[in-house]
Tab-separated table of C-alpha atoms in Angstrom:
chain	number	residue	atom	x	y	z
A	24	MET	CA	0.000	0.000	0.000
A	25	ASP	CA	3.006	2.321	0.317
A	26	GLU	CA	3.044	2.722	-3.480
A	27	VAL	CA	-0.627	3.744	-3.461
A	28	PHE	CA	-0.172	6.482	-0.858
A	29	LYS	CA	3.013	7.702	-2.571
A	30	ALA	CA	1.218	7.892	-5.912
A	31	LEU	CA	-1.721	9.799	-4.425
A	32	ALA	CA	0.558	12.305	-2.677
A	33	ASP	CA	1.383	14.110	-5.921
A	34	PRO	CA	-1.231	16.696	-7.038
A	35	ASN	CA	-0.463	16.107	-10.731
A	36	ARG	CA	-1.222	12.426	-10.371
A	37	ARG	CA	-4.421	13.234	-8.510
A	38	ALA	CA	-5.342	15.529	-11.401
A	39	LEU	CA	-4.866	12.637	-13.823
A	40	LEU	CA	-7.121	10.448	-11.711
A	41	ASP	CA	-9.708	13.235	-11.573
A	42	SER	CA	-9.579	13.483	-15.364
A	43	LEU	CA	-10.189	9.754	-15.702
A	44	ASN	CA	-12.988	9.966	-13.159
A	45	VAL	CA	-14.727	12.497	-15.384
A	46	ARG	CA	-14.149	10.398	-18.522
A	47	ASN	CA	-12.676	6.947	-18.231
A	48	GLY	CA	-10.727	5.217	-20.991
A	49	GLN	CA	-8.619	8.136	-22.293
A	50	THR	CA	-5.525	7.955	-24.473
A	51	LEU	CA	-2.252	9.648	-23.521
A	52	ARG	CA	-2.971	12.375	-26.061
A	53	GLU	CA	-6.392	13.078	-24.542
A	54	LEU	CA	-4.976	13.206	-21.015
A	55	CYS	CA	-2.245	15.628	-22.092
A	56	ALA	CA	-4.796	17.918	-23.735
A	57	GLY	CA	-6.614	18.445	-20.454
A	58	LEU	CA	-3.539	19.172	-18.325
A	59	ASP	CA	-0.793	21.782	-18.397
A	60	MET	CA	1.987	19.182	-18.497
A	61	ALA	CA	4.437	17.935	-21.084
A	62	ARG	CA	3.675	14.581	-22.686
A	63	GLN	CA	6.789	13.041	-21.116
A	64	SER	CA	5.744	14.201	-17.641
A	65	VAL	CA	2.246	12.800	-18.080
A	66	SER	CA	3.721	9.473	-19.209
A	67	LYS	CA	5.916	9.293	-16.098
A	68	HIS	CA	3.003	10.071	-13.785
A	69	LEU	CA	0.844	7.456	-15.521
A	70	ALA	CA	3.606	4.893	-15.072
A	71	VAL	CA	3.669	5.586	-11.311
A	72	LEU	CA	-0.127	5.292	-11.099
A	73	GLU	CA	-0.101	2.038	-13.058
A	74	GLU	CA	2.698	0.633	-10.901
A	75	ALA	CA	0.597	1.434	-7.826
A	76	GLY	CA	-2.397	-0.261	-9.431
A	77	LEU	CA	-4.509	2.908	-9.418
A	78	ILE	CA	-4.981	2.791	-13.171
A	79	THR	CA	-4.987	-0.019	-15.671
A	80	THR	CA	-4.573	0.045	-19.436
A	81	VAL	CA	-6.311	-1.746	-22.281
A	82	ARG	CA	-5.152	-1.924	-25.899
A	83	ARG	CA	-7.660	-1.021	-28.589
A	84	GLY	CA	-5.887	-1.370	-31.918
A	85	ARG	CA	-2.946	1.030	-31.895
A	86	GLU	CA	-4.315	3.012	-28.980
A	87	LYS	CA	-3.634	2.469	-25.283
A	88	LEU	CA	-6.622	3.440	-23.143
A	89	HIS	CA	-6.248	4.358	-19.473
A	90	TYR	CA	-8.860	3.440	-16.849
A	91	LEU	CA	-9.280	4.048	-13.154
A	92	ASN	CA	-8.750	0.864	-11.156
A	93	ALA	CA	-10.681	0.611	-7.909
A	94	ALA	CA	-8.841	-2.421	-6.521
A	95	PRO	CA	-6.208	-0.643	-4.338
A	96	VAL	CA	-8.721	1.793	-2.856
A	97	HIS	CA	-11.131	-1.081	-2.262
A	98	GLU	CA	-8.402	-2.965	-0.375
A	99	ILE	CA	-7.601	0.100	1.751
A	100	ALA	CA	-11.275	0.506	2.641
A	101	HIS	CA	-11.555	-3.187	3.440
A	102	ARG	CA	-8.565	-2.940	5.788
A	103	TRP	CA	-9.503	0.173	7.746
A	104	ILE	CA	-13.260	0.550	7.491
A	105	SER	CA	-15.290	-1.998	9.426
A	106	ARG	CA	-18.447	-3.478	7.976
A	107	TYR	CA	-20.427	-1.476	10.546
A	108	ASP	CA	-19.035	1.829	9.287
A	109	ARG	CA	-19.031	0.942	5.590
A	110	ALA	CA	-22.703	1.692	4.953
A	111	ARG	CA	-22.395	5.120	6.585
A	112	VAL	CA	-19.224	5.963	4.634
A	113	GLN	CA	-20.851	4.851	1.383
A	114	ALA	CA	-23.950	6.930	2.070
A	115	LEU	CA	-21.831	10.048	2.675
A	116	ALA	CA	-19.792	9.397	-0.463
A	117	ASP	CA	-22.950	8.913	-2.544
A	118	LEU	CA	-24.393	12.164	-1.177
A	119	LYS	CA	-21.187	14.069	-1.964
A	120	LEU	CA	-21.147	12.724	-5.532
A	121	ALA	CA	-24.802	13.548	-6.018
A	122	LEU	CA	-24.229	17.151	-4.918
A	123	GLU	CA	-20.890	17.815	-6.627
A	124	GLU	CA	-20.587	15.668	-9.721
A	125	THR	CA	-22.286	15.945	-13.077
A	126	PRO	CA	-23.855	12.736	-14.419
A	127	MET	CA	-21.282	10.492	-16.079
A	128	ASP	CA	-21.908	7.642	-18.478
A	129	ALA	CA	-19.927	4.464	-17.803
A	130	PRO	CA	-19.610	2.626	-21.134
A	131	THR	CA	-16.798	0.345	-19.935
A	132	PHE	CA	-15.796	-1.159	-16.603
A	133	VAL	CA	-12.141	-2.113	-16.116
A	134	TYR	CA	-10.736	-3.688	-12.946
A	135	THR	CA	-7.243	-5.098	-12.326
A	136	THR	CA	-5.868	-7.053	-9.394
A	137	TYR	CA	-2.854	-9.239	-8.649
A	138	ILE	CA	-3.397	-12.708	-7.199
A	139	ARG	CA	-0.850	-15.032	-5.646
A	140	THR	CA	-1.705	-18.090	-7.739
A	141	THR	CA	-0.978	-19.667	-11.134
A	142	PRO	CA	-2.726	-19.081	-14.481
A	143	GLN	CA	-3.952	-22.688	-14.377
A	144	LYS	CA	-5.603	-22.322	-10.961
A	145	LEU	CA	-7.097	-18.943	-11.882
A	146	TRP	CA	-8.567	-20.442	-15.061
A	147	GLN	CA	-10.155	-23.181	-12.954
A	148	ALA	CA	-11.588	-20.553	-10.622
A	149	LEU	CA	-13.140	-18.692	-13.569
A	150	THR	CA	-14.665	-21.730	-15.276
A	151	GLU	CA	-15.311	-24.620	-12.871
A	152	PRO	CA	-18.579	-24.676	-10.867
A	153	ALA	CA	-16.793	-25.988	-7.769
A	154	PHE	CA	-14.953	-22.646	-7.642
A	155	THR	CA	-17.466	-20.149	-9.056
A	156	ARG	CA	-20.243	-21.133	-6.658
A	157	ARG	CA	-18.002	-20.435	-3.654
A	158	TYR	CA	-16.989	-16.841	-4.401
A	159	TRP	CA	-19.825	-15.802	-6.742
A	160	ALA	CA	-22.841	-18.041	-5.980
A	161	THR	CA	-22.908	-18.610	-9.749
A	162	GLU	CA	-22.316	-21.676	-11.930
A	163	PHE	CA	-21.983	-22.139	-15.693
A	164	THR	CA	-23.067	-25.086	-17.822
A	165	THR	CA	-21.060	-24.983	-21.069
A	166	ASP	CA	-18.193	-26.758	-22.803
A	167	TRP	CA	-16.258	-23.452	-23.070
A	168	SER	CA	-15.870	-23.703	-26.839
A	169	VAL	CA	-16.186	-20.472	-28.823
A	170	GLY	CA	-19.806	-20.002	-29.835
A	171	SER	CA	-21.136	-22.522	-27.311
A	172	PRO	CA	-24.239	-21.579	-25.318
A	173	MET	CA	-24.023	-20.959	-21.575
A	174	THR	CA	-26.641	-21.699	-18.955
A	175	TRP	CA	-26.192	-19.594	-15.830
A	176	ASP	CA	-27.190	-20.646	-12.337
A	177	ASN	CA	-27.082	-17.191	-10.766
A	178	HIS	CA	-27.830	-17.334	-7.023
A	179	GLY	CA	-30.138	-20.296	-7.588
A	180	VAL	CA	-31.889	-18.864	-10.673
A	181	LEU	CA	-31.368	-20.803	-13.926
A	182	ILE	CA	-30.971	-18.527	-16.956
A	183	SER	CA	-30.865	-19.903	-20.501
A	184	ASP	CA	-30.860	-17.789	-23.644
A	185	PRO	CA	-29.535	-18.380	-27.213
A	186	GLU	CA	-27.472	-15.168	-26.994
A	187	GLN	CA	-25.603	-16.272	-23.848
A	188	VAL	CA	-22.507	-17.627	-25.569
A	189	VAL	CA	-18.758	-18.055	-25.181
A	190	LEU	CA	-16.920	-15.419	-27.252
A	191	GLU	CA	-13.281	-16.292	-26.524
A	192	ALA	CA	-11.632	-19.135	-24.626
A	193	GLU	CA	-7.848	-19.305	-24.630
A	194	PRO	CA	-6.988	-21.468	-21.597
A	195	TYR	CA	-4.895	-19.731	-18.945
A	196	SER	CA	-4.818	-16.395	-20.804
A	197	ARG	CA	-8.178	-15.016	-22.021
A	198	LEU	CA	-11.871	-15.727	-21.492
A	199	SER	CA	-14.864	-13.751	-22.753
A	200	TYR	CA	-18.600	-14.320	-22.843
A	201	THR	CA	-21.844	-12.394	-23.228
A	202	TRP	CA	-23.679	-11.399	-20.068
A	203	HIS	CA	-26.769	-13.264	-18.992
A	204	ALA	CA	-30.316	-12.297	-19.857
A	205	ILE	CA	-32.401	-10.427	-17.281
A	206	THR	CA	-35.451	-12.469	-16.321
A	207	PRO	CA	-38.495	-12.010	-14.038
A	208	GLU	CA	-37.185	-14.881	-11.894
A	209	LEU	CA	-33.901	-13.045	-11.360
A	210	ALA	CA	-35.766	-9.836	-10.512
A	211	LYS	CA	-37.811	-11.722	-7.902
A	212	ARG	CA	-34.636	-13.250	-6.423
A	213	PHE	CA	-33.043	-9.829	-5.898
A	214	GLY	CA	-36.197	-7.864	-5.128
A	215	TRP	CA	-36.130	-5.622	-8.206
A	216	ASP	CA	-39.333	-3.759	-8.951
A	217	GLY	CA	-41.097	-3.829	-12.306
A	218	GLU	CA	-39.597	-0.542	-13.441
A	219	LEU	CA	-36.002	-1.692	-12.875
A	220	LEU	CA	-36.718	-5.058	-14.517
A	221	ALA	CA	-38.117	-3.336	-17.602
A	222	ARG	CA	-35.154	-0.963	-17.777
A	223	LEU	CA	-32.566	-3.745	-17.462
A	224	SER	CA	-34.403	-6.029	-19.891
A	225	GLY	CA	-34.447	-3.281	-22.507
A	226	GLU	CA	-30.677	-2.741	-22.508
A	227	ALA	CA	-28.358	-4.162	-25.146
A	228	ARG	CA	-26.467	-7.300	-24.150
A	229	SER	CA	-23.036	-6.610	-22.689
A	230	LYS	CA	-19.952	-8.823	-22.451
A	231	VAL	CA	-17.225	-9.530	-19.920
A	232	THR	CA	-13.600	-10.379	-20.718
A	233	PHE	CA	-10.972	-11.773	-18.349
A	234	THR	CA	-7.286	-11.400	-19.240
A	235	VAL	CA	-4.807	-13.510	-17.286
A	236	GLU	CA	-1.094	-12.610	-17.286
A	237	GLU	CA	1.626	-14.261	-15.220
A	238	THR	CA	3.817	-11.421	-13.921
A	239	ALA	CA	6.117	-13.361	-11.588
A	240	ALA	CA	6.431	-16.778	-10.014
A	241	GLN	CA	3.053	-17.563	-8.432
A	242	VAL	CA	1.722	-14.046	-9.144
A	243	VAL	CA	-0.950	-13.472	-11.784
A	244	LYS	CA	-2.435	-10.207	-13.059
A	245	LEU	CA	-6.179	-10.455	-13.662
A	246	THR	CA	-7.921	-7.736	-15.676
A	247	VAL	CA	-11.719	-7.722	-15.936
A	248	VAL	CA	-13.268	-5.639	-18.731
A	249	HIS	CA	-17.053	-5.394	-18.860
A	250	ASP	CA	-18.303	-3.378	-21.820
A	251	GLY	CA	-20.981	-3.044	-24.462
A	252	PHE	CA	-23.187	-0.811	-22.315
A	253	GLU	CA	-25.430	1.931	-23.591
A	254	PRO	CA	-24.996	5.500	-22.251
A	255	GLY	CA	-26.739	5.799	-18.900
A	256	SER	CA	-26.887	2.017	-18.474
A	257	SER	CA	-28.362	0.836	-15.179
A	258	LEU	CA	-26.608	-2.512	-15.543
A	259	ALA	CA	-23.243	-0.761	-15.950
A	260	GLU	CA	-23.758	0.915	-12.593
A	261	MET	CA	-24.770	-2.369	-10.970
A	262	VAL	CA	-21.814	-4.418	-12.225
A	263	GLY	CA	-19.494	-1.531	-11.355
A	264	HIS	CA	-20.476	-2.056	-7.719
A	265	GLY	CA	-20.580	-5.840	-7.953
A	266	TRP	CA	-17.341	-6.772	-9.695
A	267	PRO	CA	-14.950	-5.450	-6.995
A	268	SER	CA	-16.613	-7.674	-4.395
A	269	VAL	CA	-16.644	-10.721	-6.686
A	270	VAL	CA	-12.990	-10.313	-7.672
A	271	ALA	CA	-11.928	-9.645	-4.074
A	272	SER	CA	-13.646	-12.859	-2.976
A	273	LEU	CA	-12.026	-14.759	-5.860
A	274	LYS	CA	-8.602	-13.442	-4.850
A	275	THR	CA	-9.170	-14.369	-1.199
A	276	LEU	CA	-10.337	-17.872	-2.137
A	277	LEU	CA	-7.258	-18.574	-4.240
A	278	GLU	CA	-4.832	-17.129	-1.675
A	279	THR	CA	-6.359	-18.452	1.542
A	280	GLY	CA	-8.648	-21.324	0.570
A	281	GLU	CA	-11.769	-19.491	1.722
A	282	PRO	CA	-13.840	-16.768	-0.019
A	283	LEU	CA	-14.837	-13.564	1.712
A	284	PRO	CA	-17.786	-13.926	4.116
A	285	ASP	CA	-21.152	-12.856	2.736
A	286	ASP	CA	-21.312	-9.742	4.939
A	287	ALA	CA	-17.957	-8.477	3.677
């Protein structure tokens, strides 16, 4: 965590994070345009932020896009804010954002974490029901071939749909699939009202992609990209809150043998 606090101590780096908070997924050129800094200086600051895990990057063709990464801040909050205080802190943060920030569309969610494991074990944790049910309460029925259908068992609700398919499956390195359909049964399970169900059901189908990179012996970098959302997507907001908890529980399971408790 020393790297995180060191990175946040510099006002220029905080300005870069603020810029990405306003509009995530910017190129180096776009970040330079909004700040009174030389391109080389911006590159150095971005390198420090990426080293600290506060941003992550995704290649799109020739471009390198920069995204805020919530993992380090999430880990700090988990360490120093008890579960009894967390709801109060979140409520205050939500109020502050509602009063100060302008509405922001979230077309893409990007999250990166480092896990003390191997690519083989992480792949198992992403694909095998014995793992997924423990940290996610979700299981998949599929053969993991590209184009194959997927049946989701999401918190006890079975979801089948022809458009739920595997998009990419490169063992130990890359996995991608379309997100599940939104059904009345799922809405009942989570207590969603009719208005939210209709809104979620009317959105275009999104997709999630997991990239697995071995960075050192027994250390793997996992990047989760969830995209394909429409501007103002309600589902984008929901998965943006959900993925950090799911990935944190996955990381804990692989490193300790037990997922996070439900109330964490």
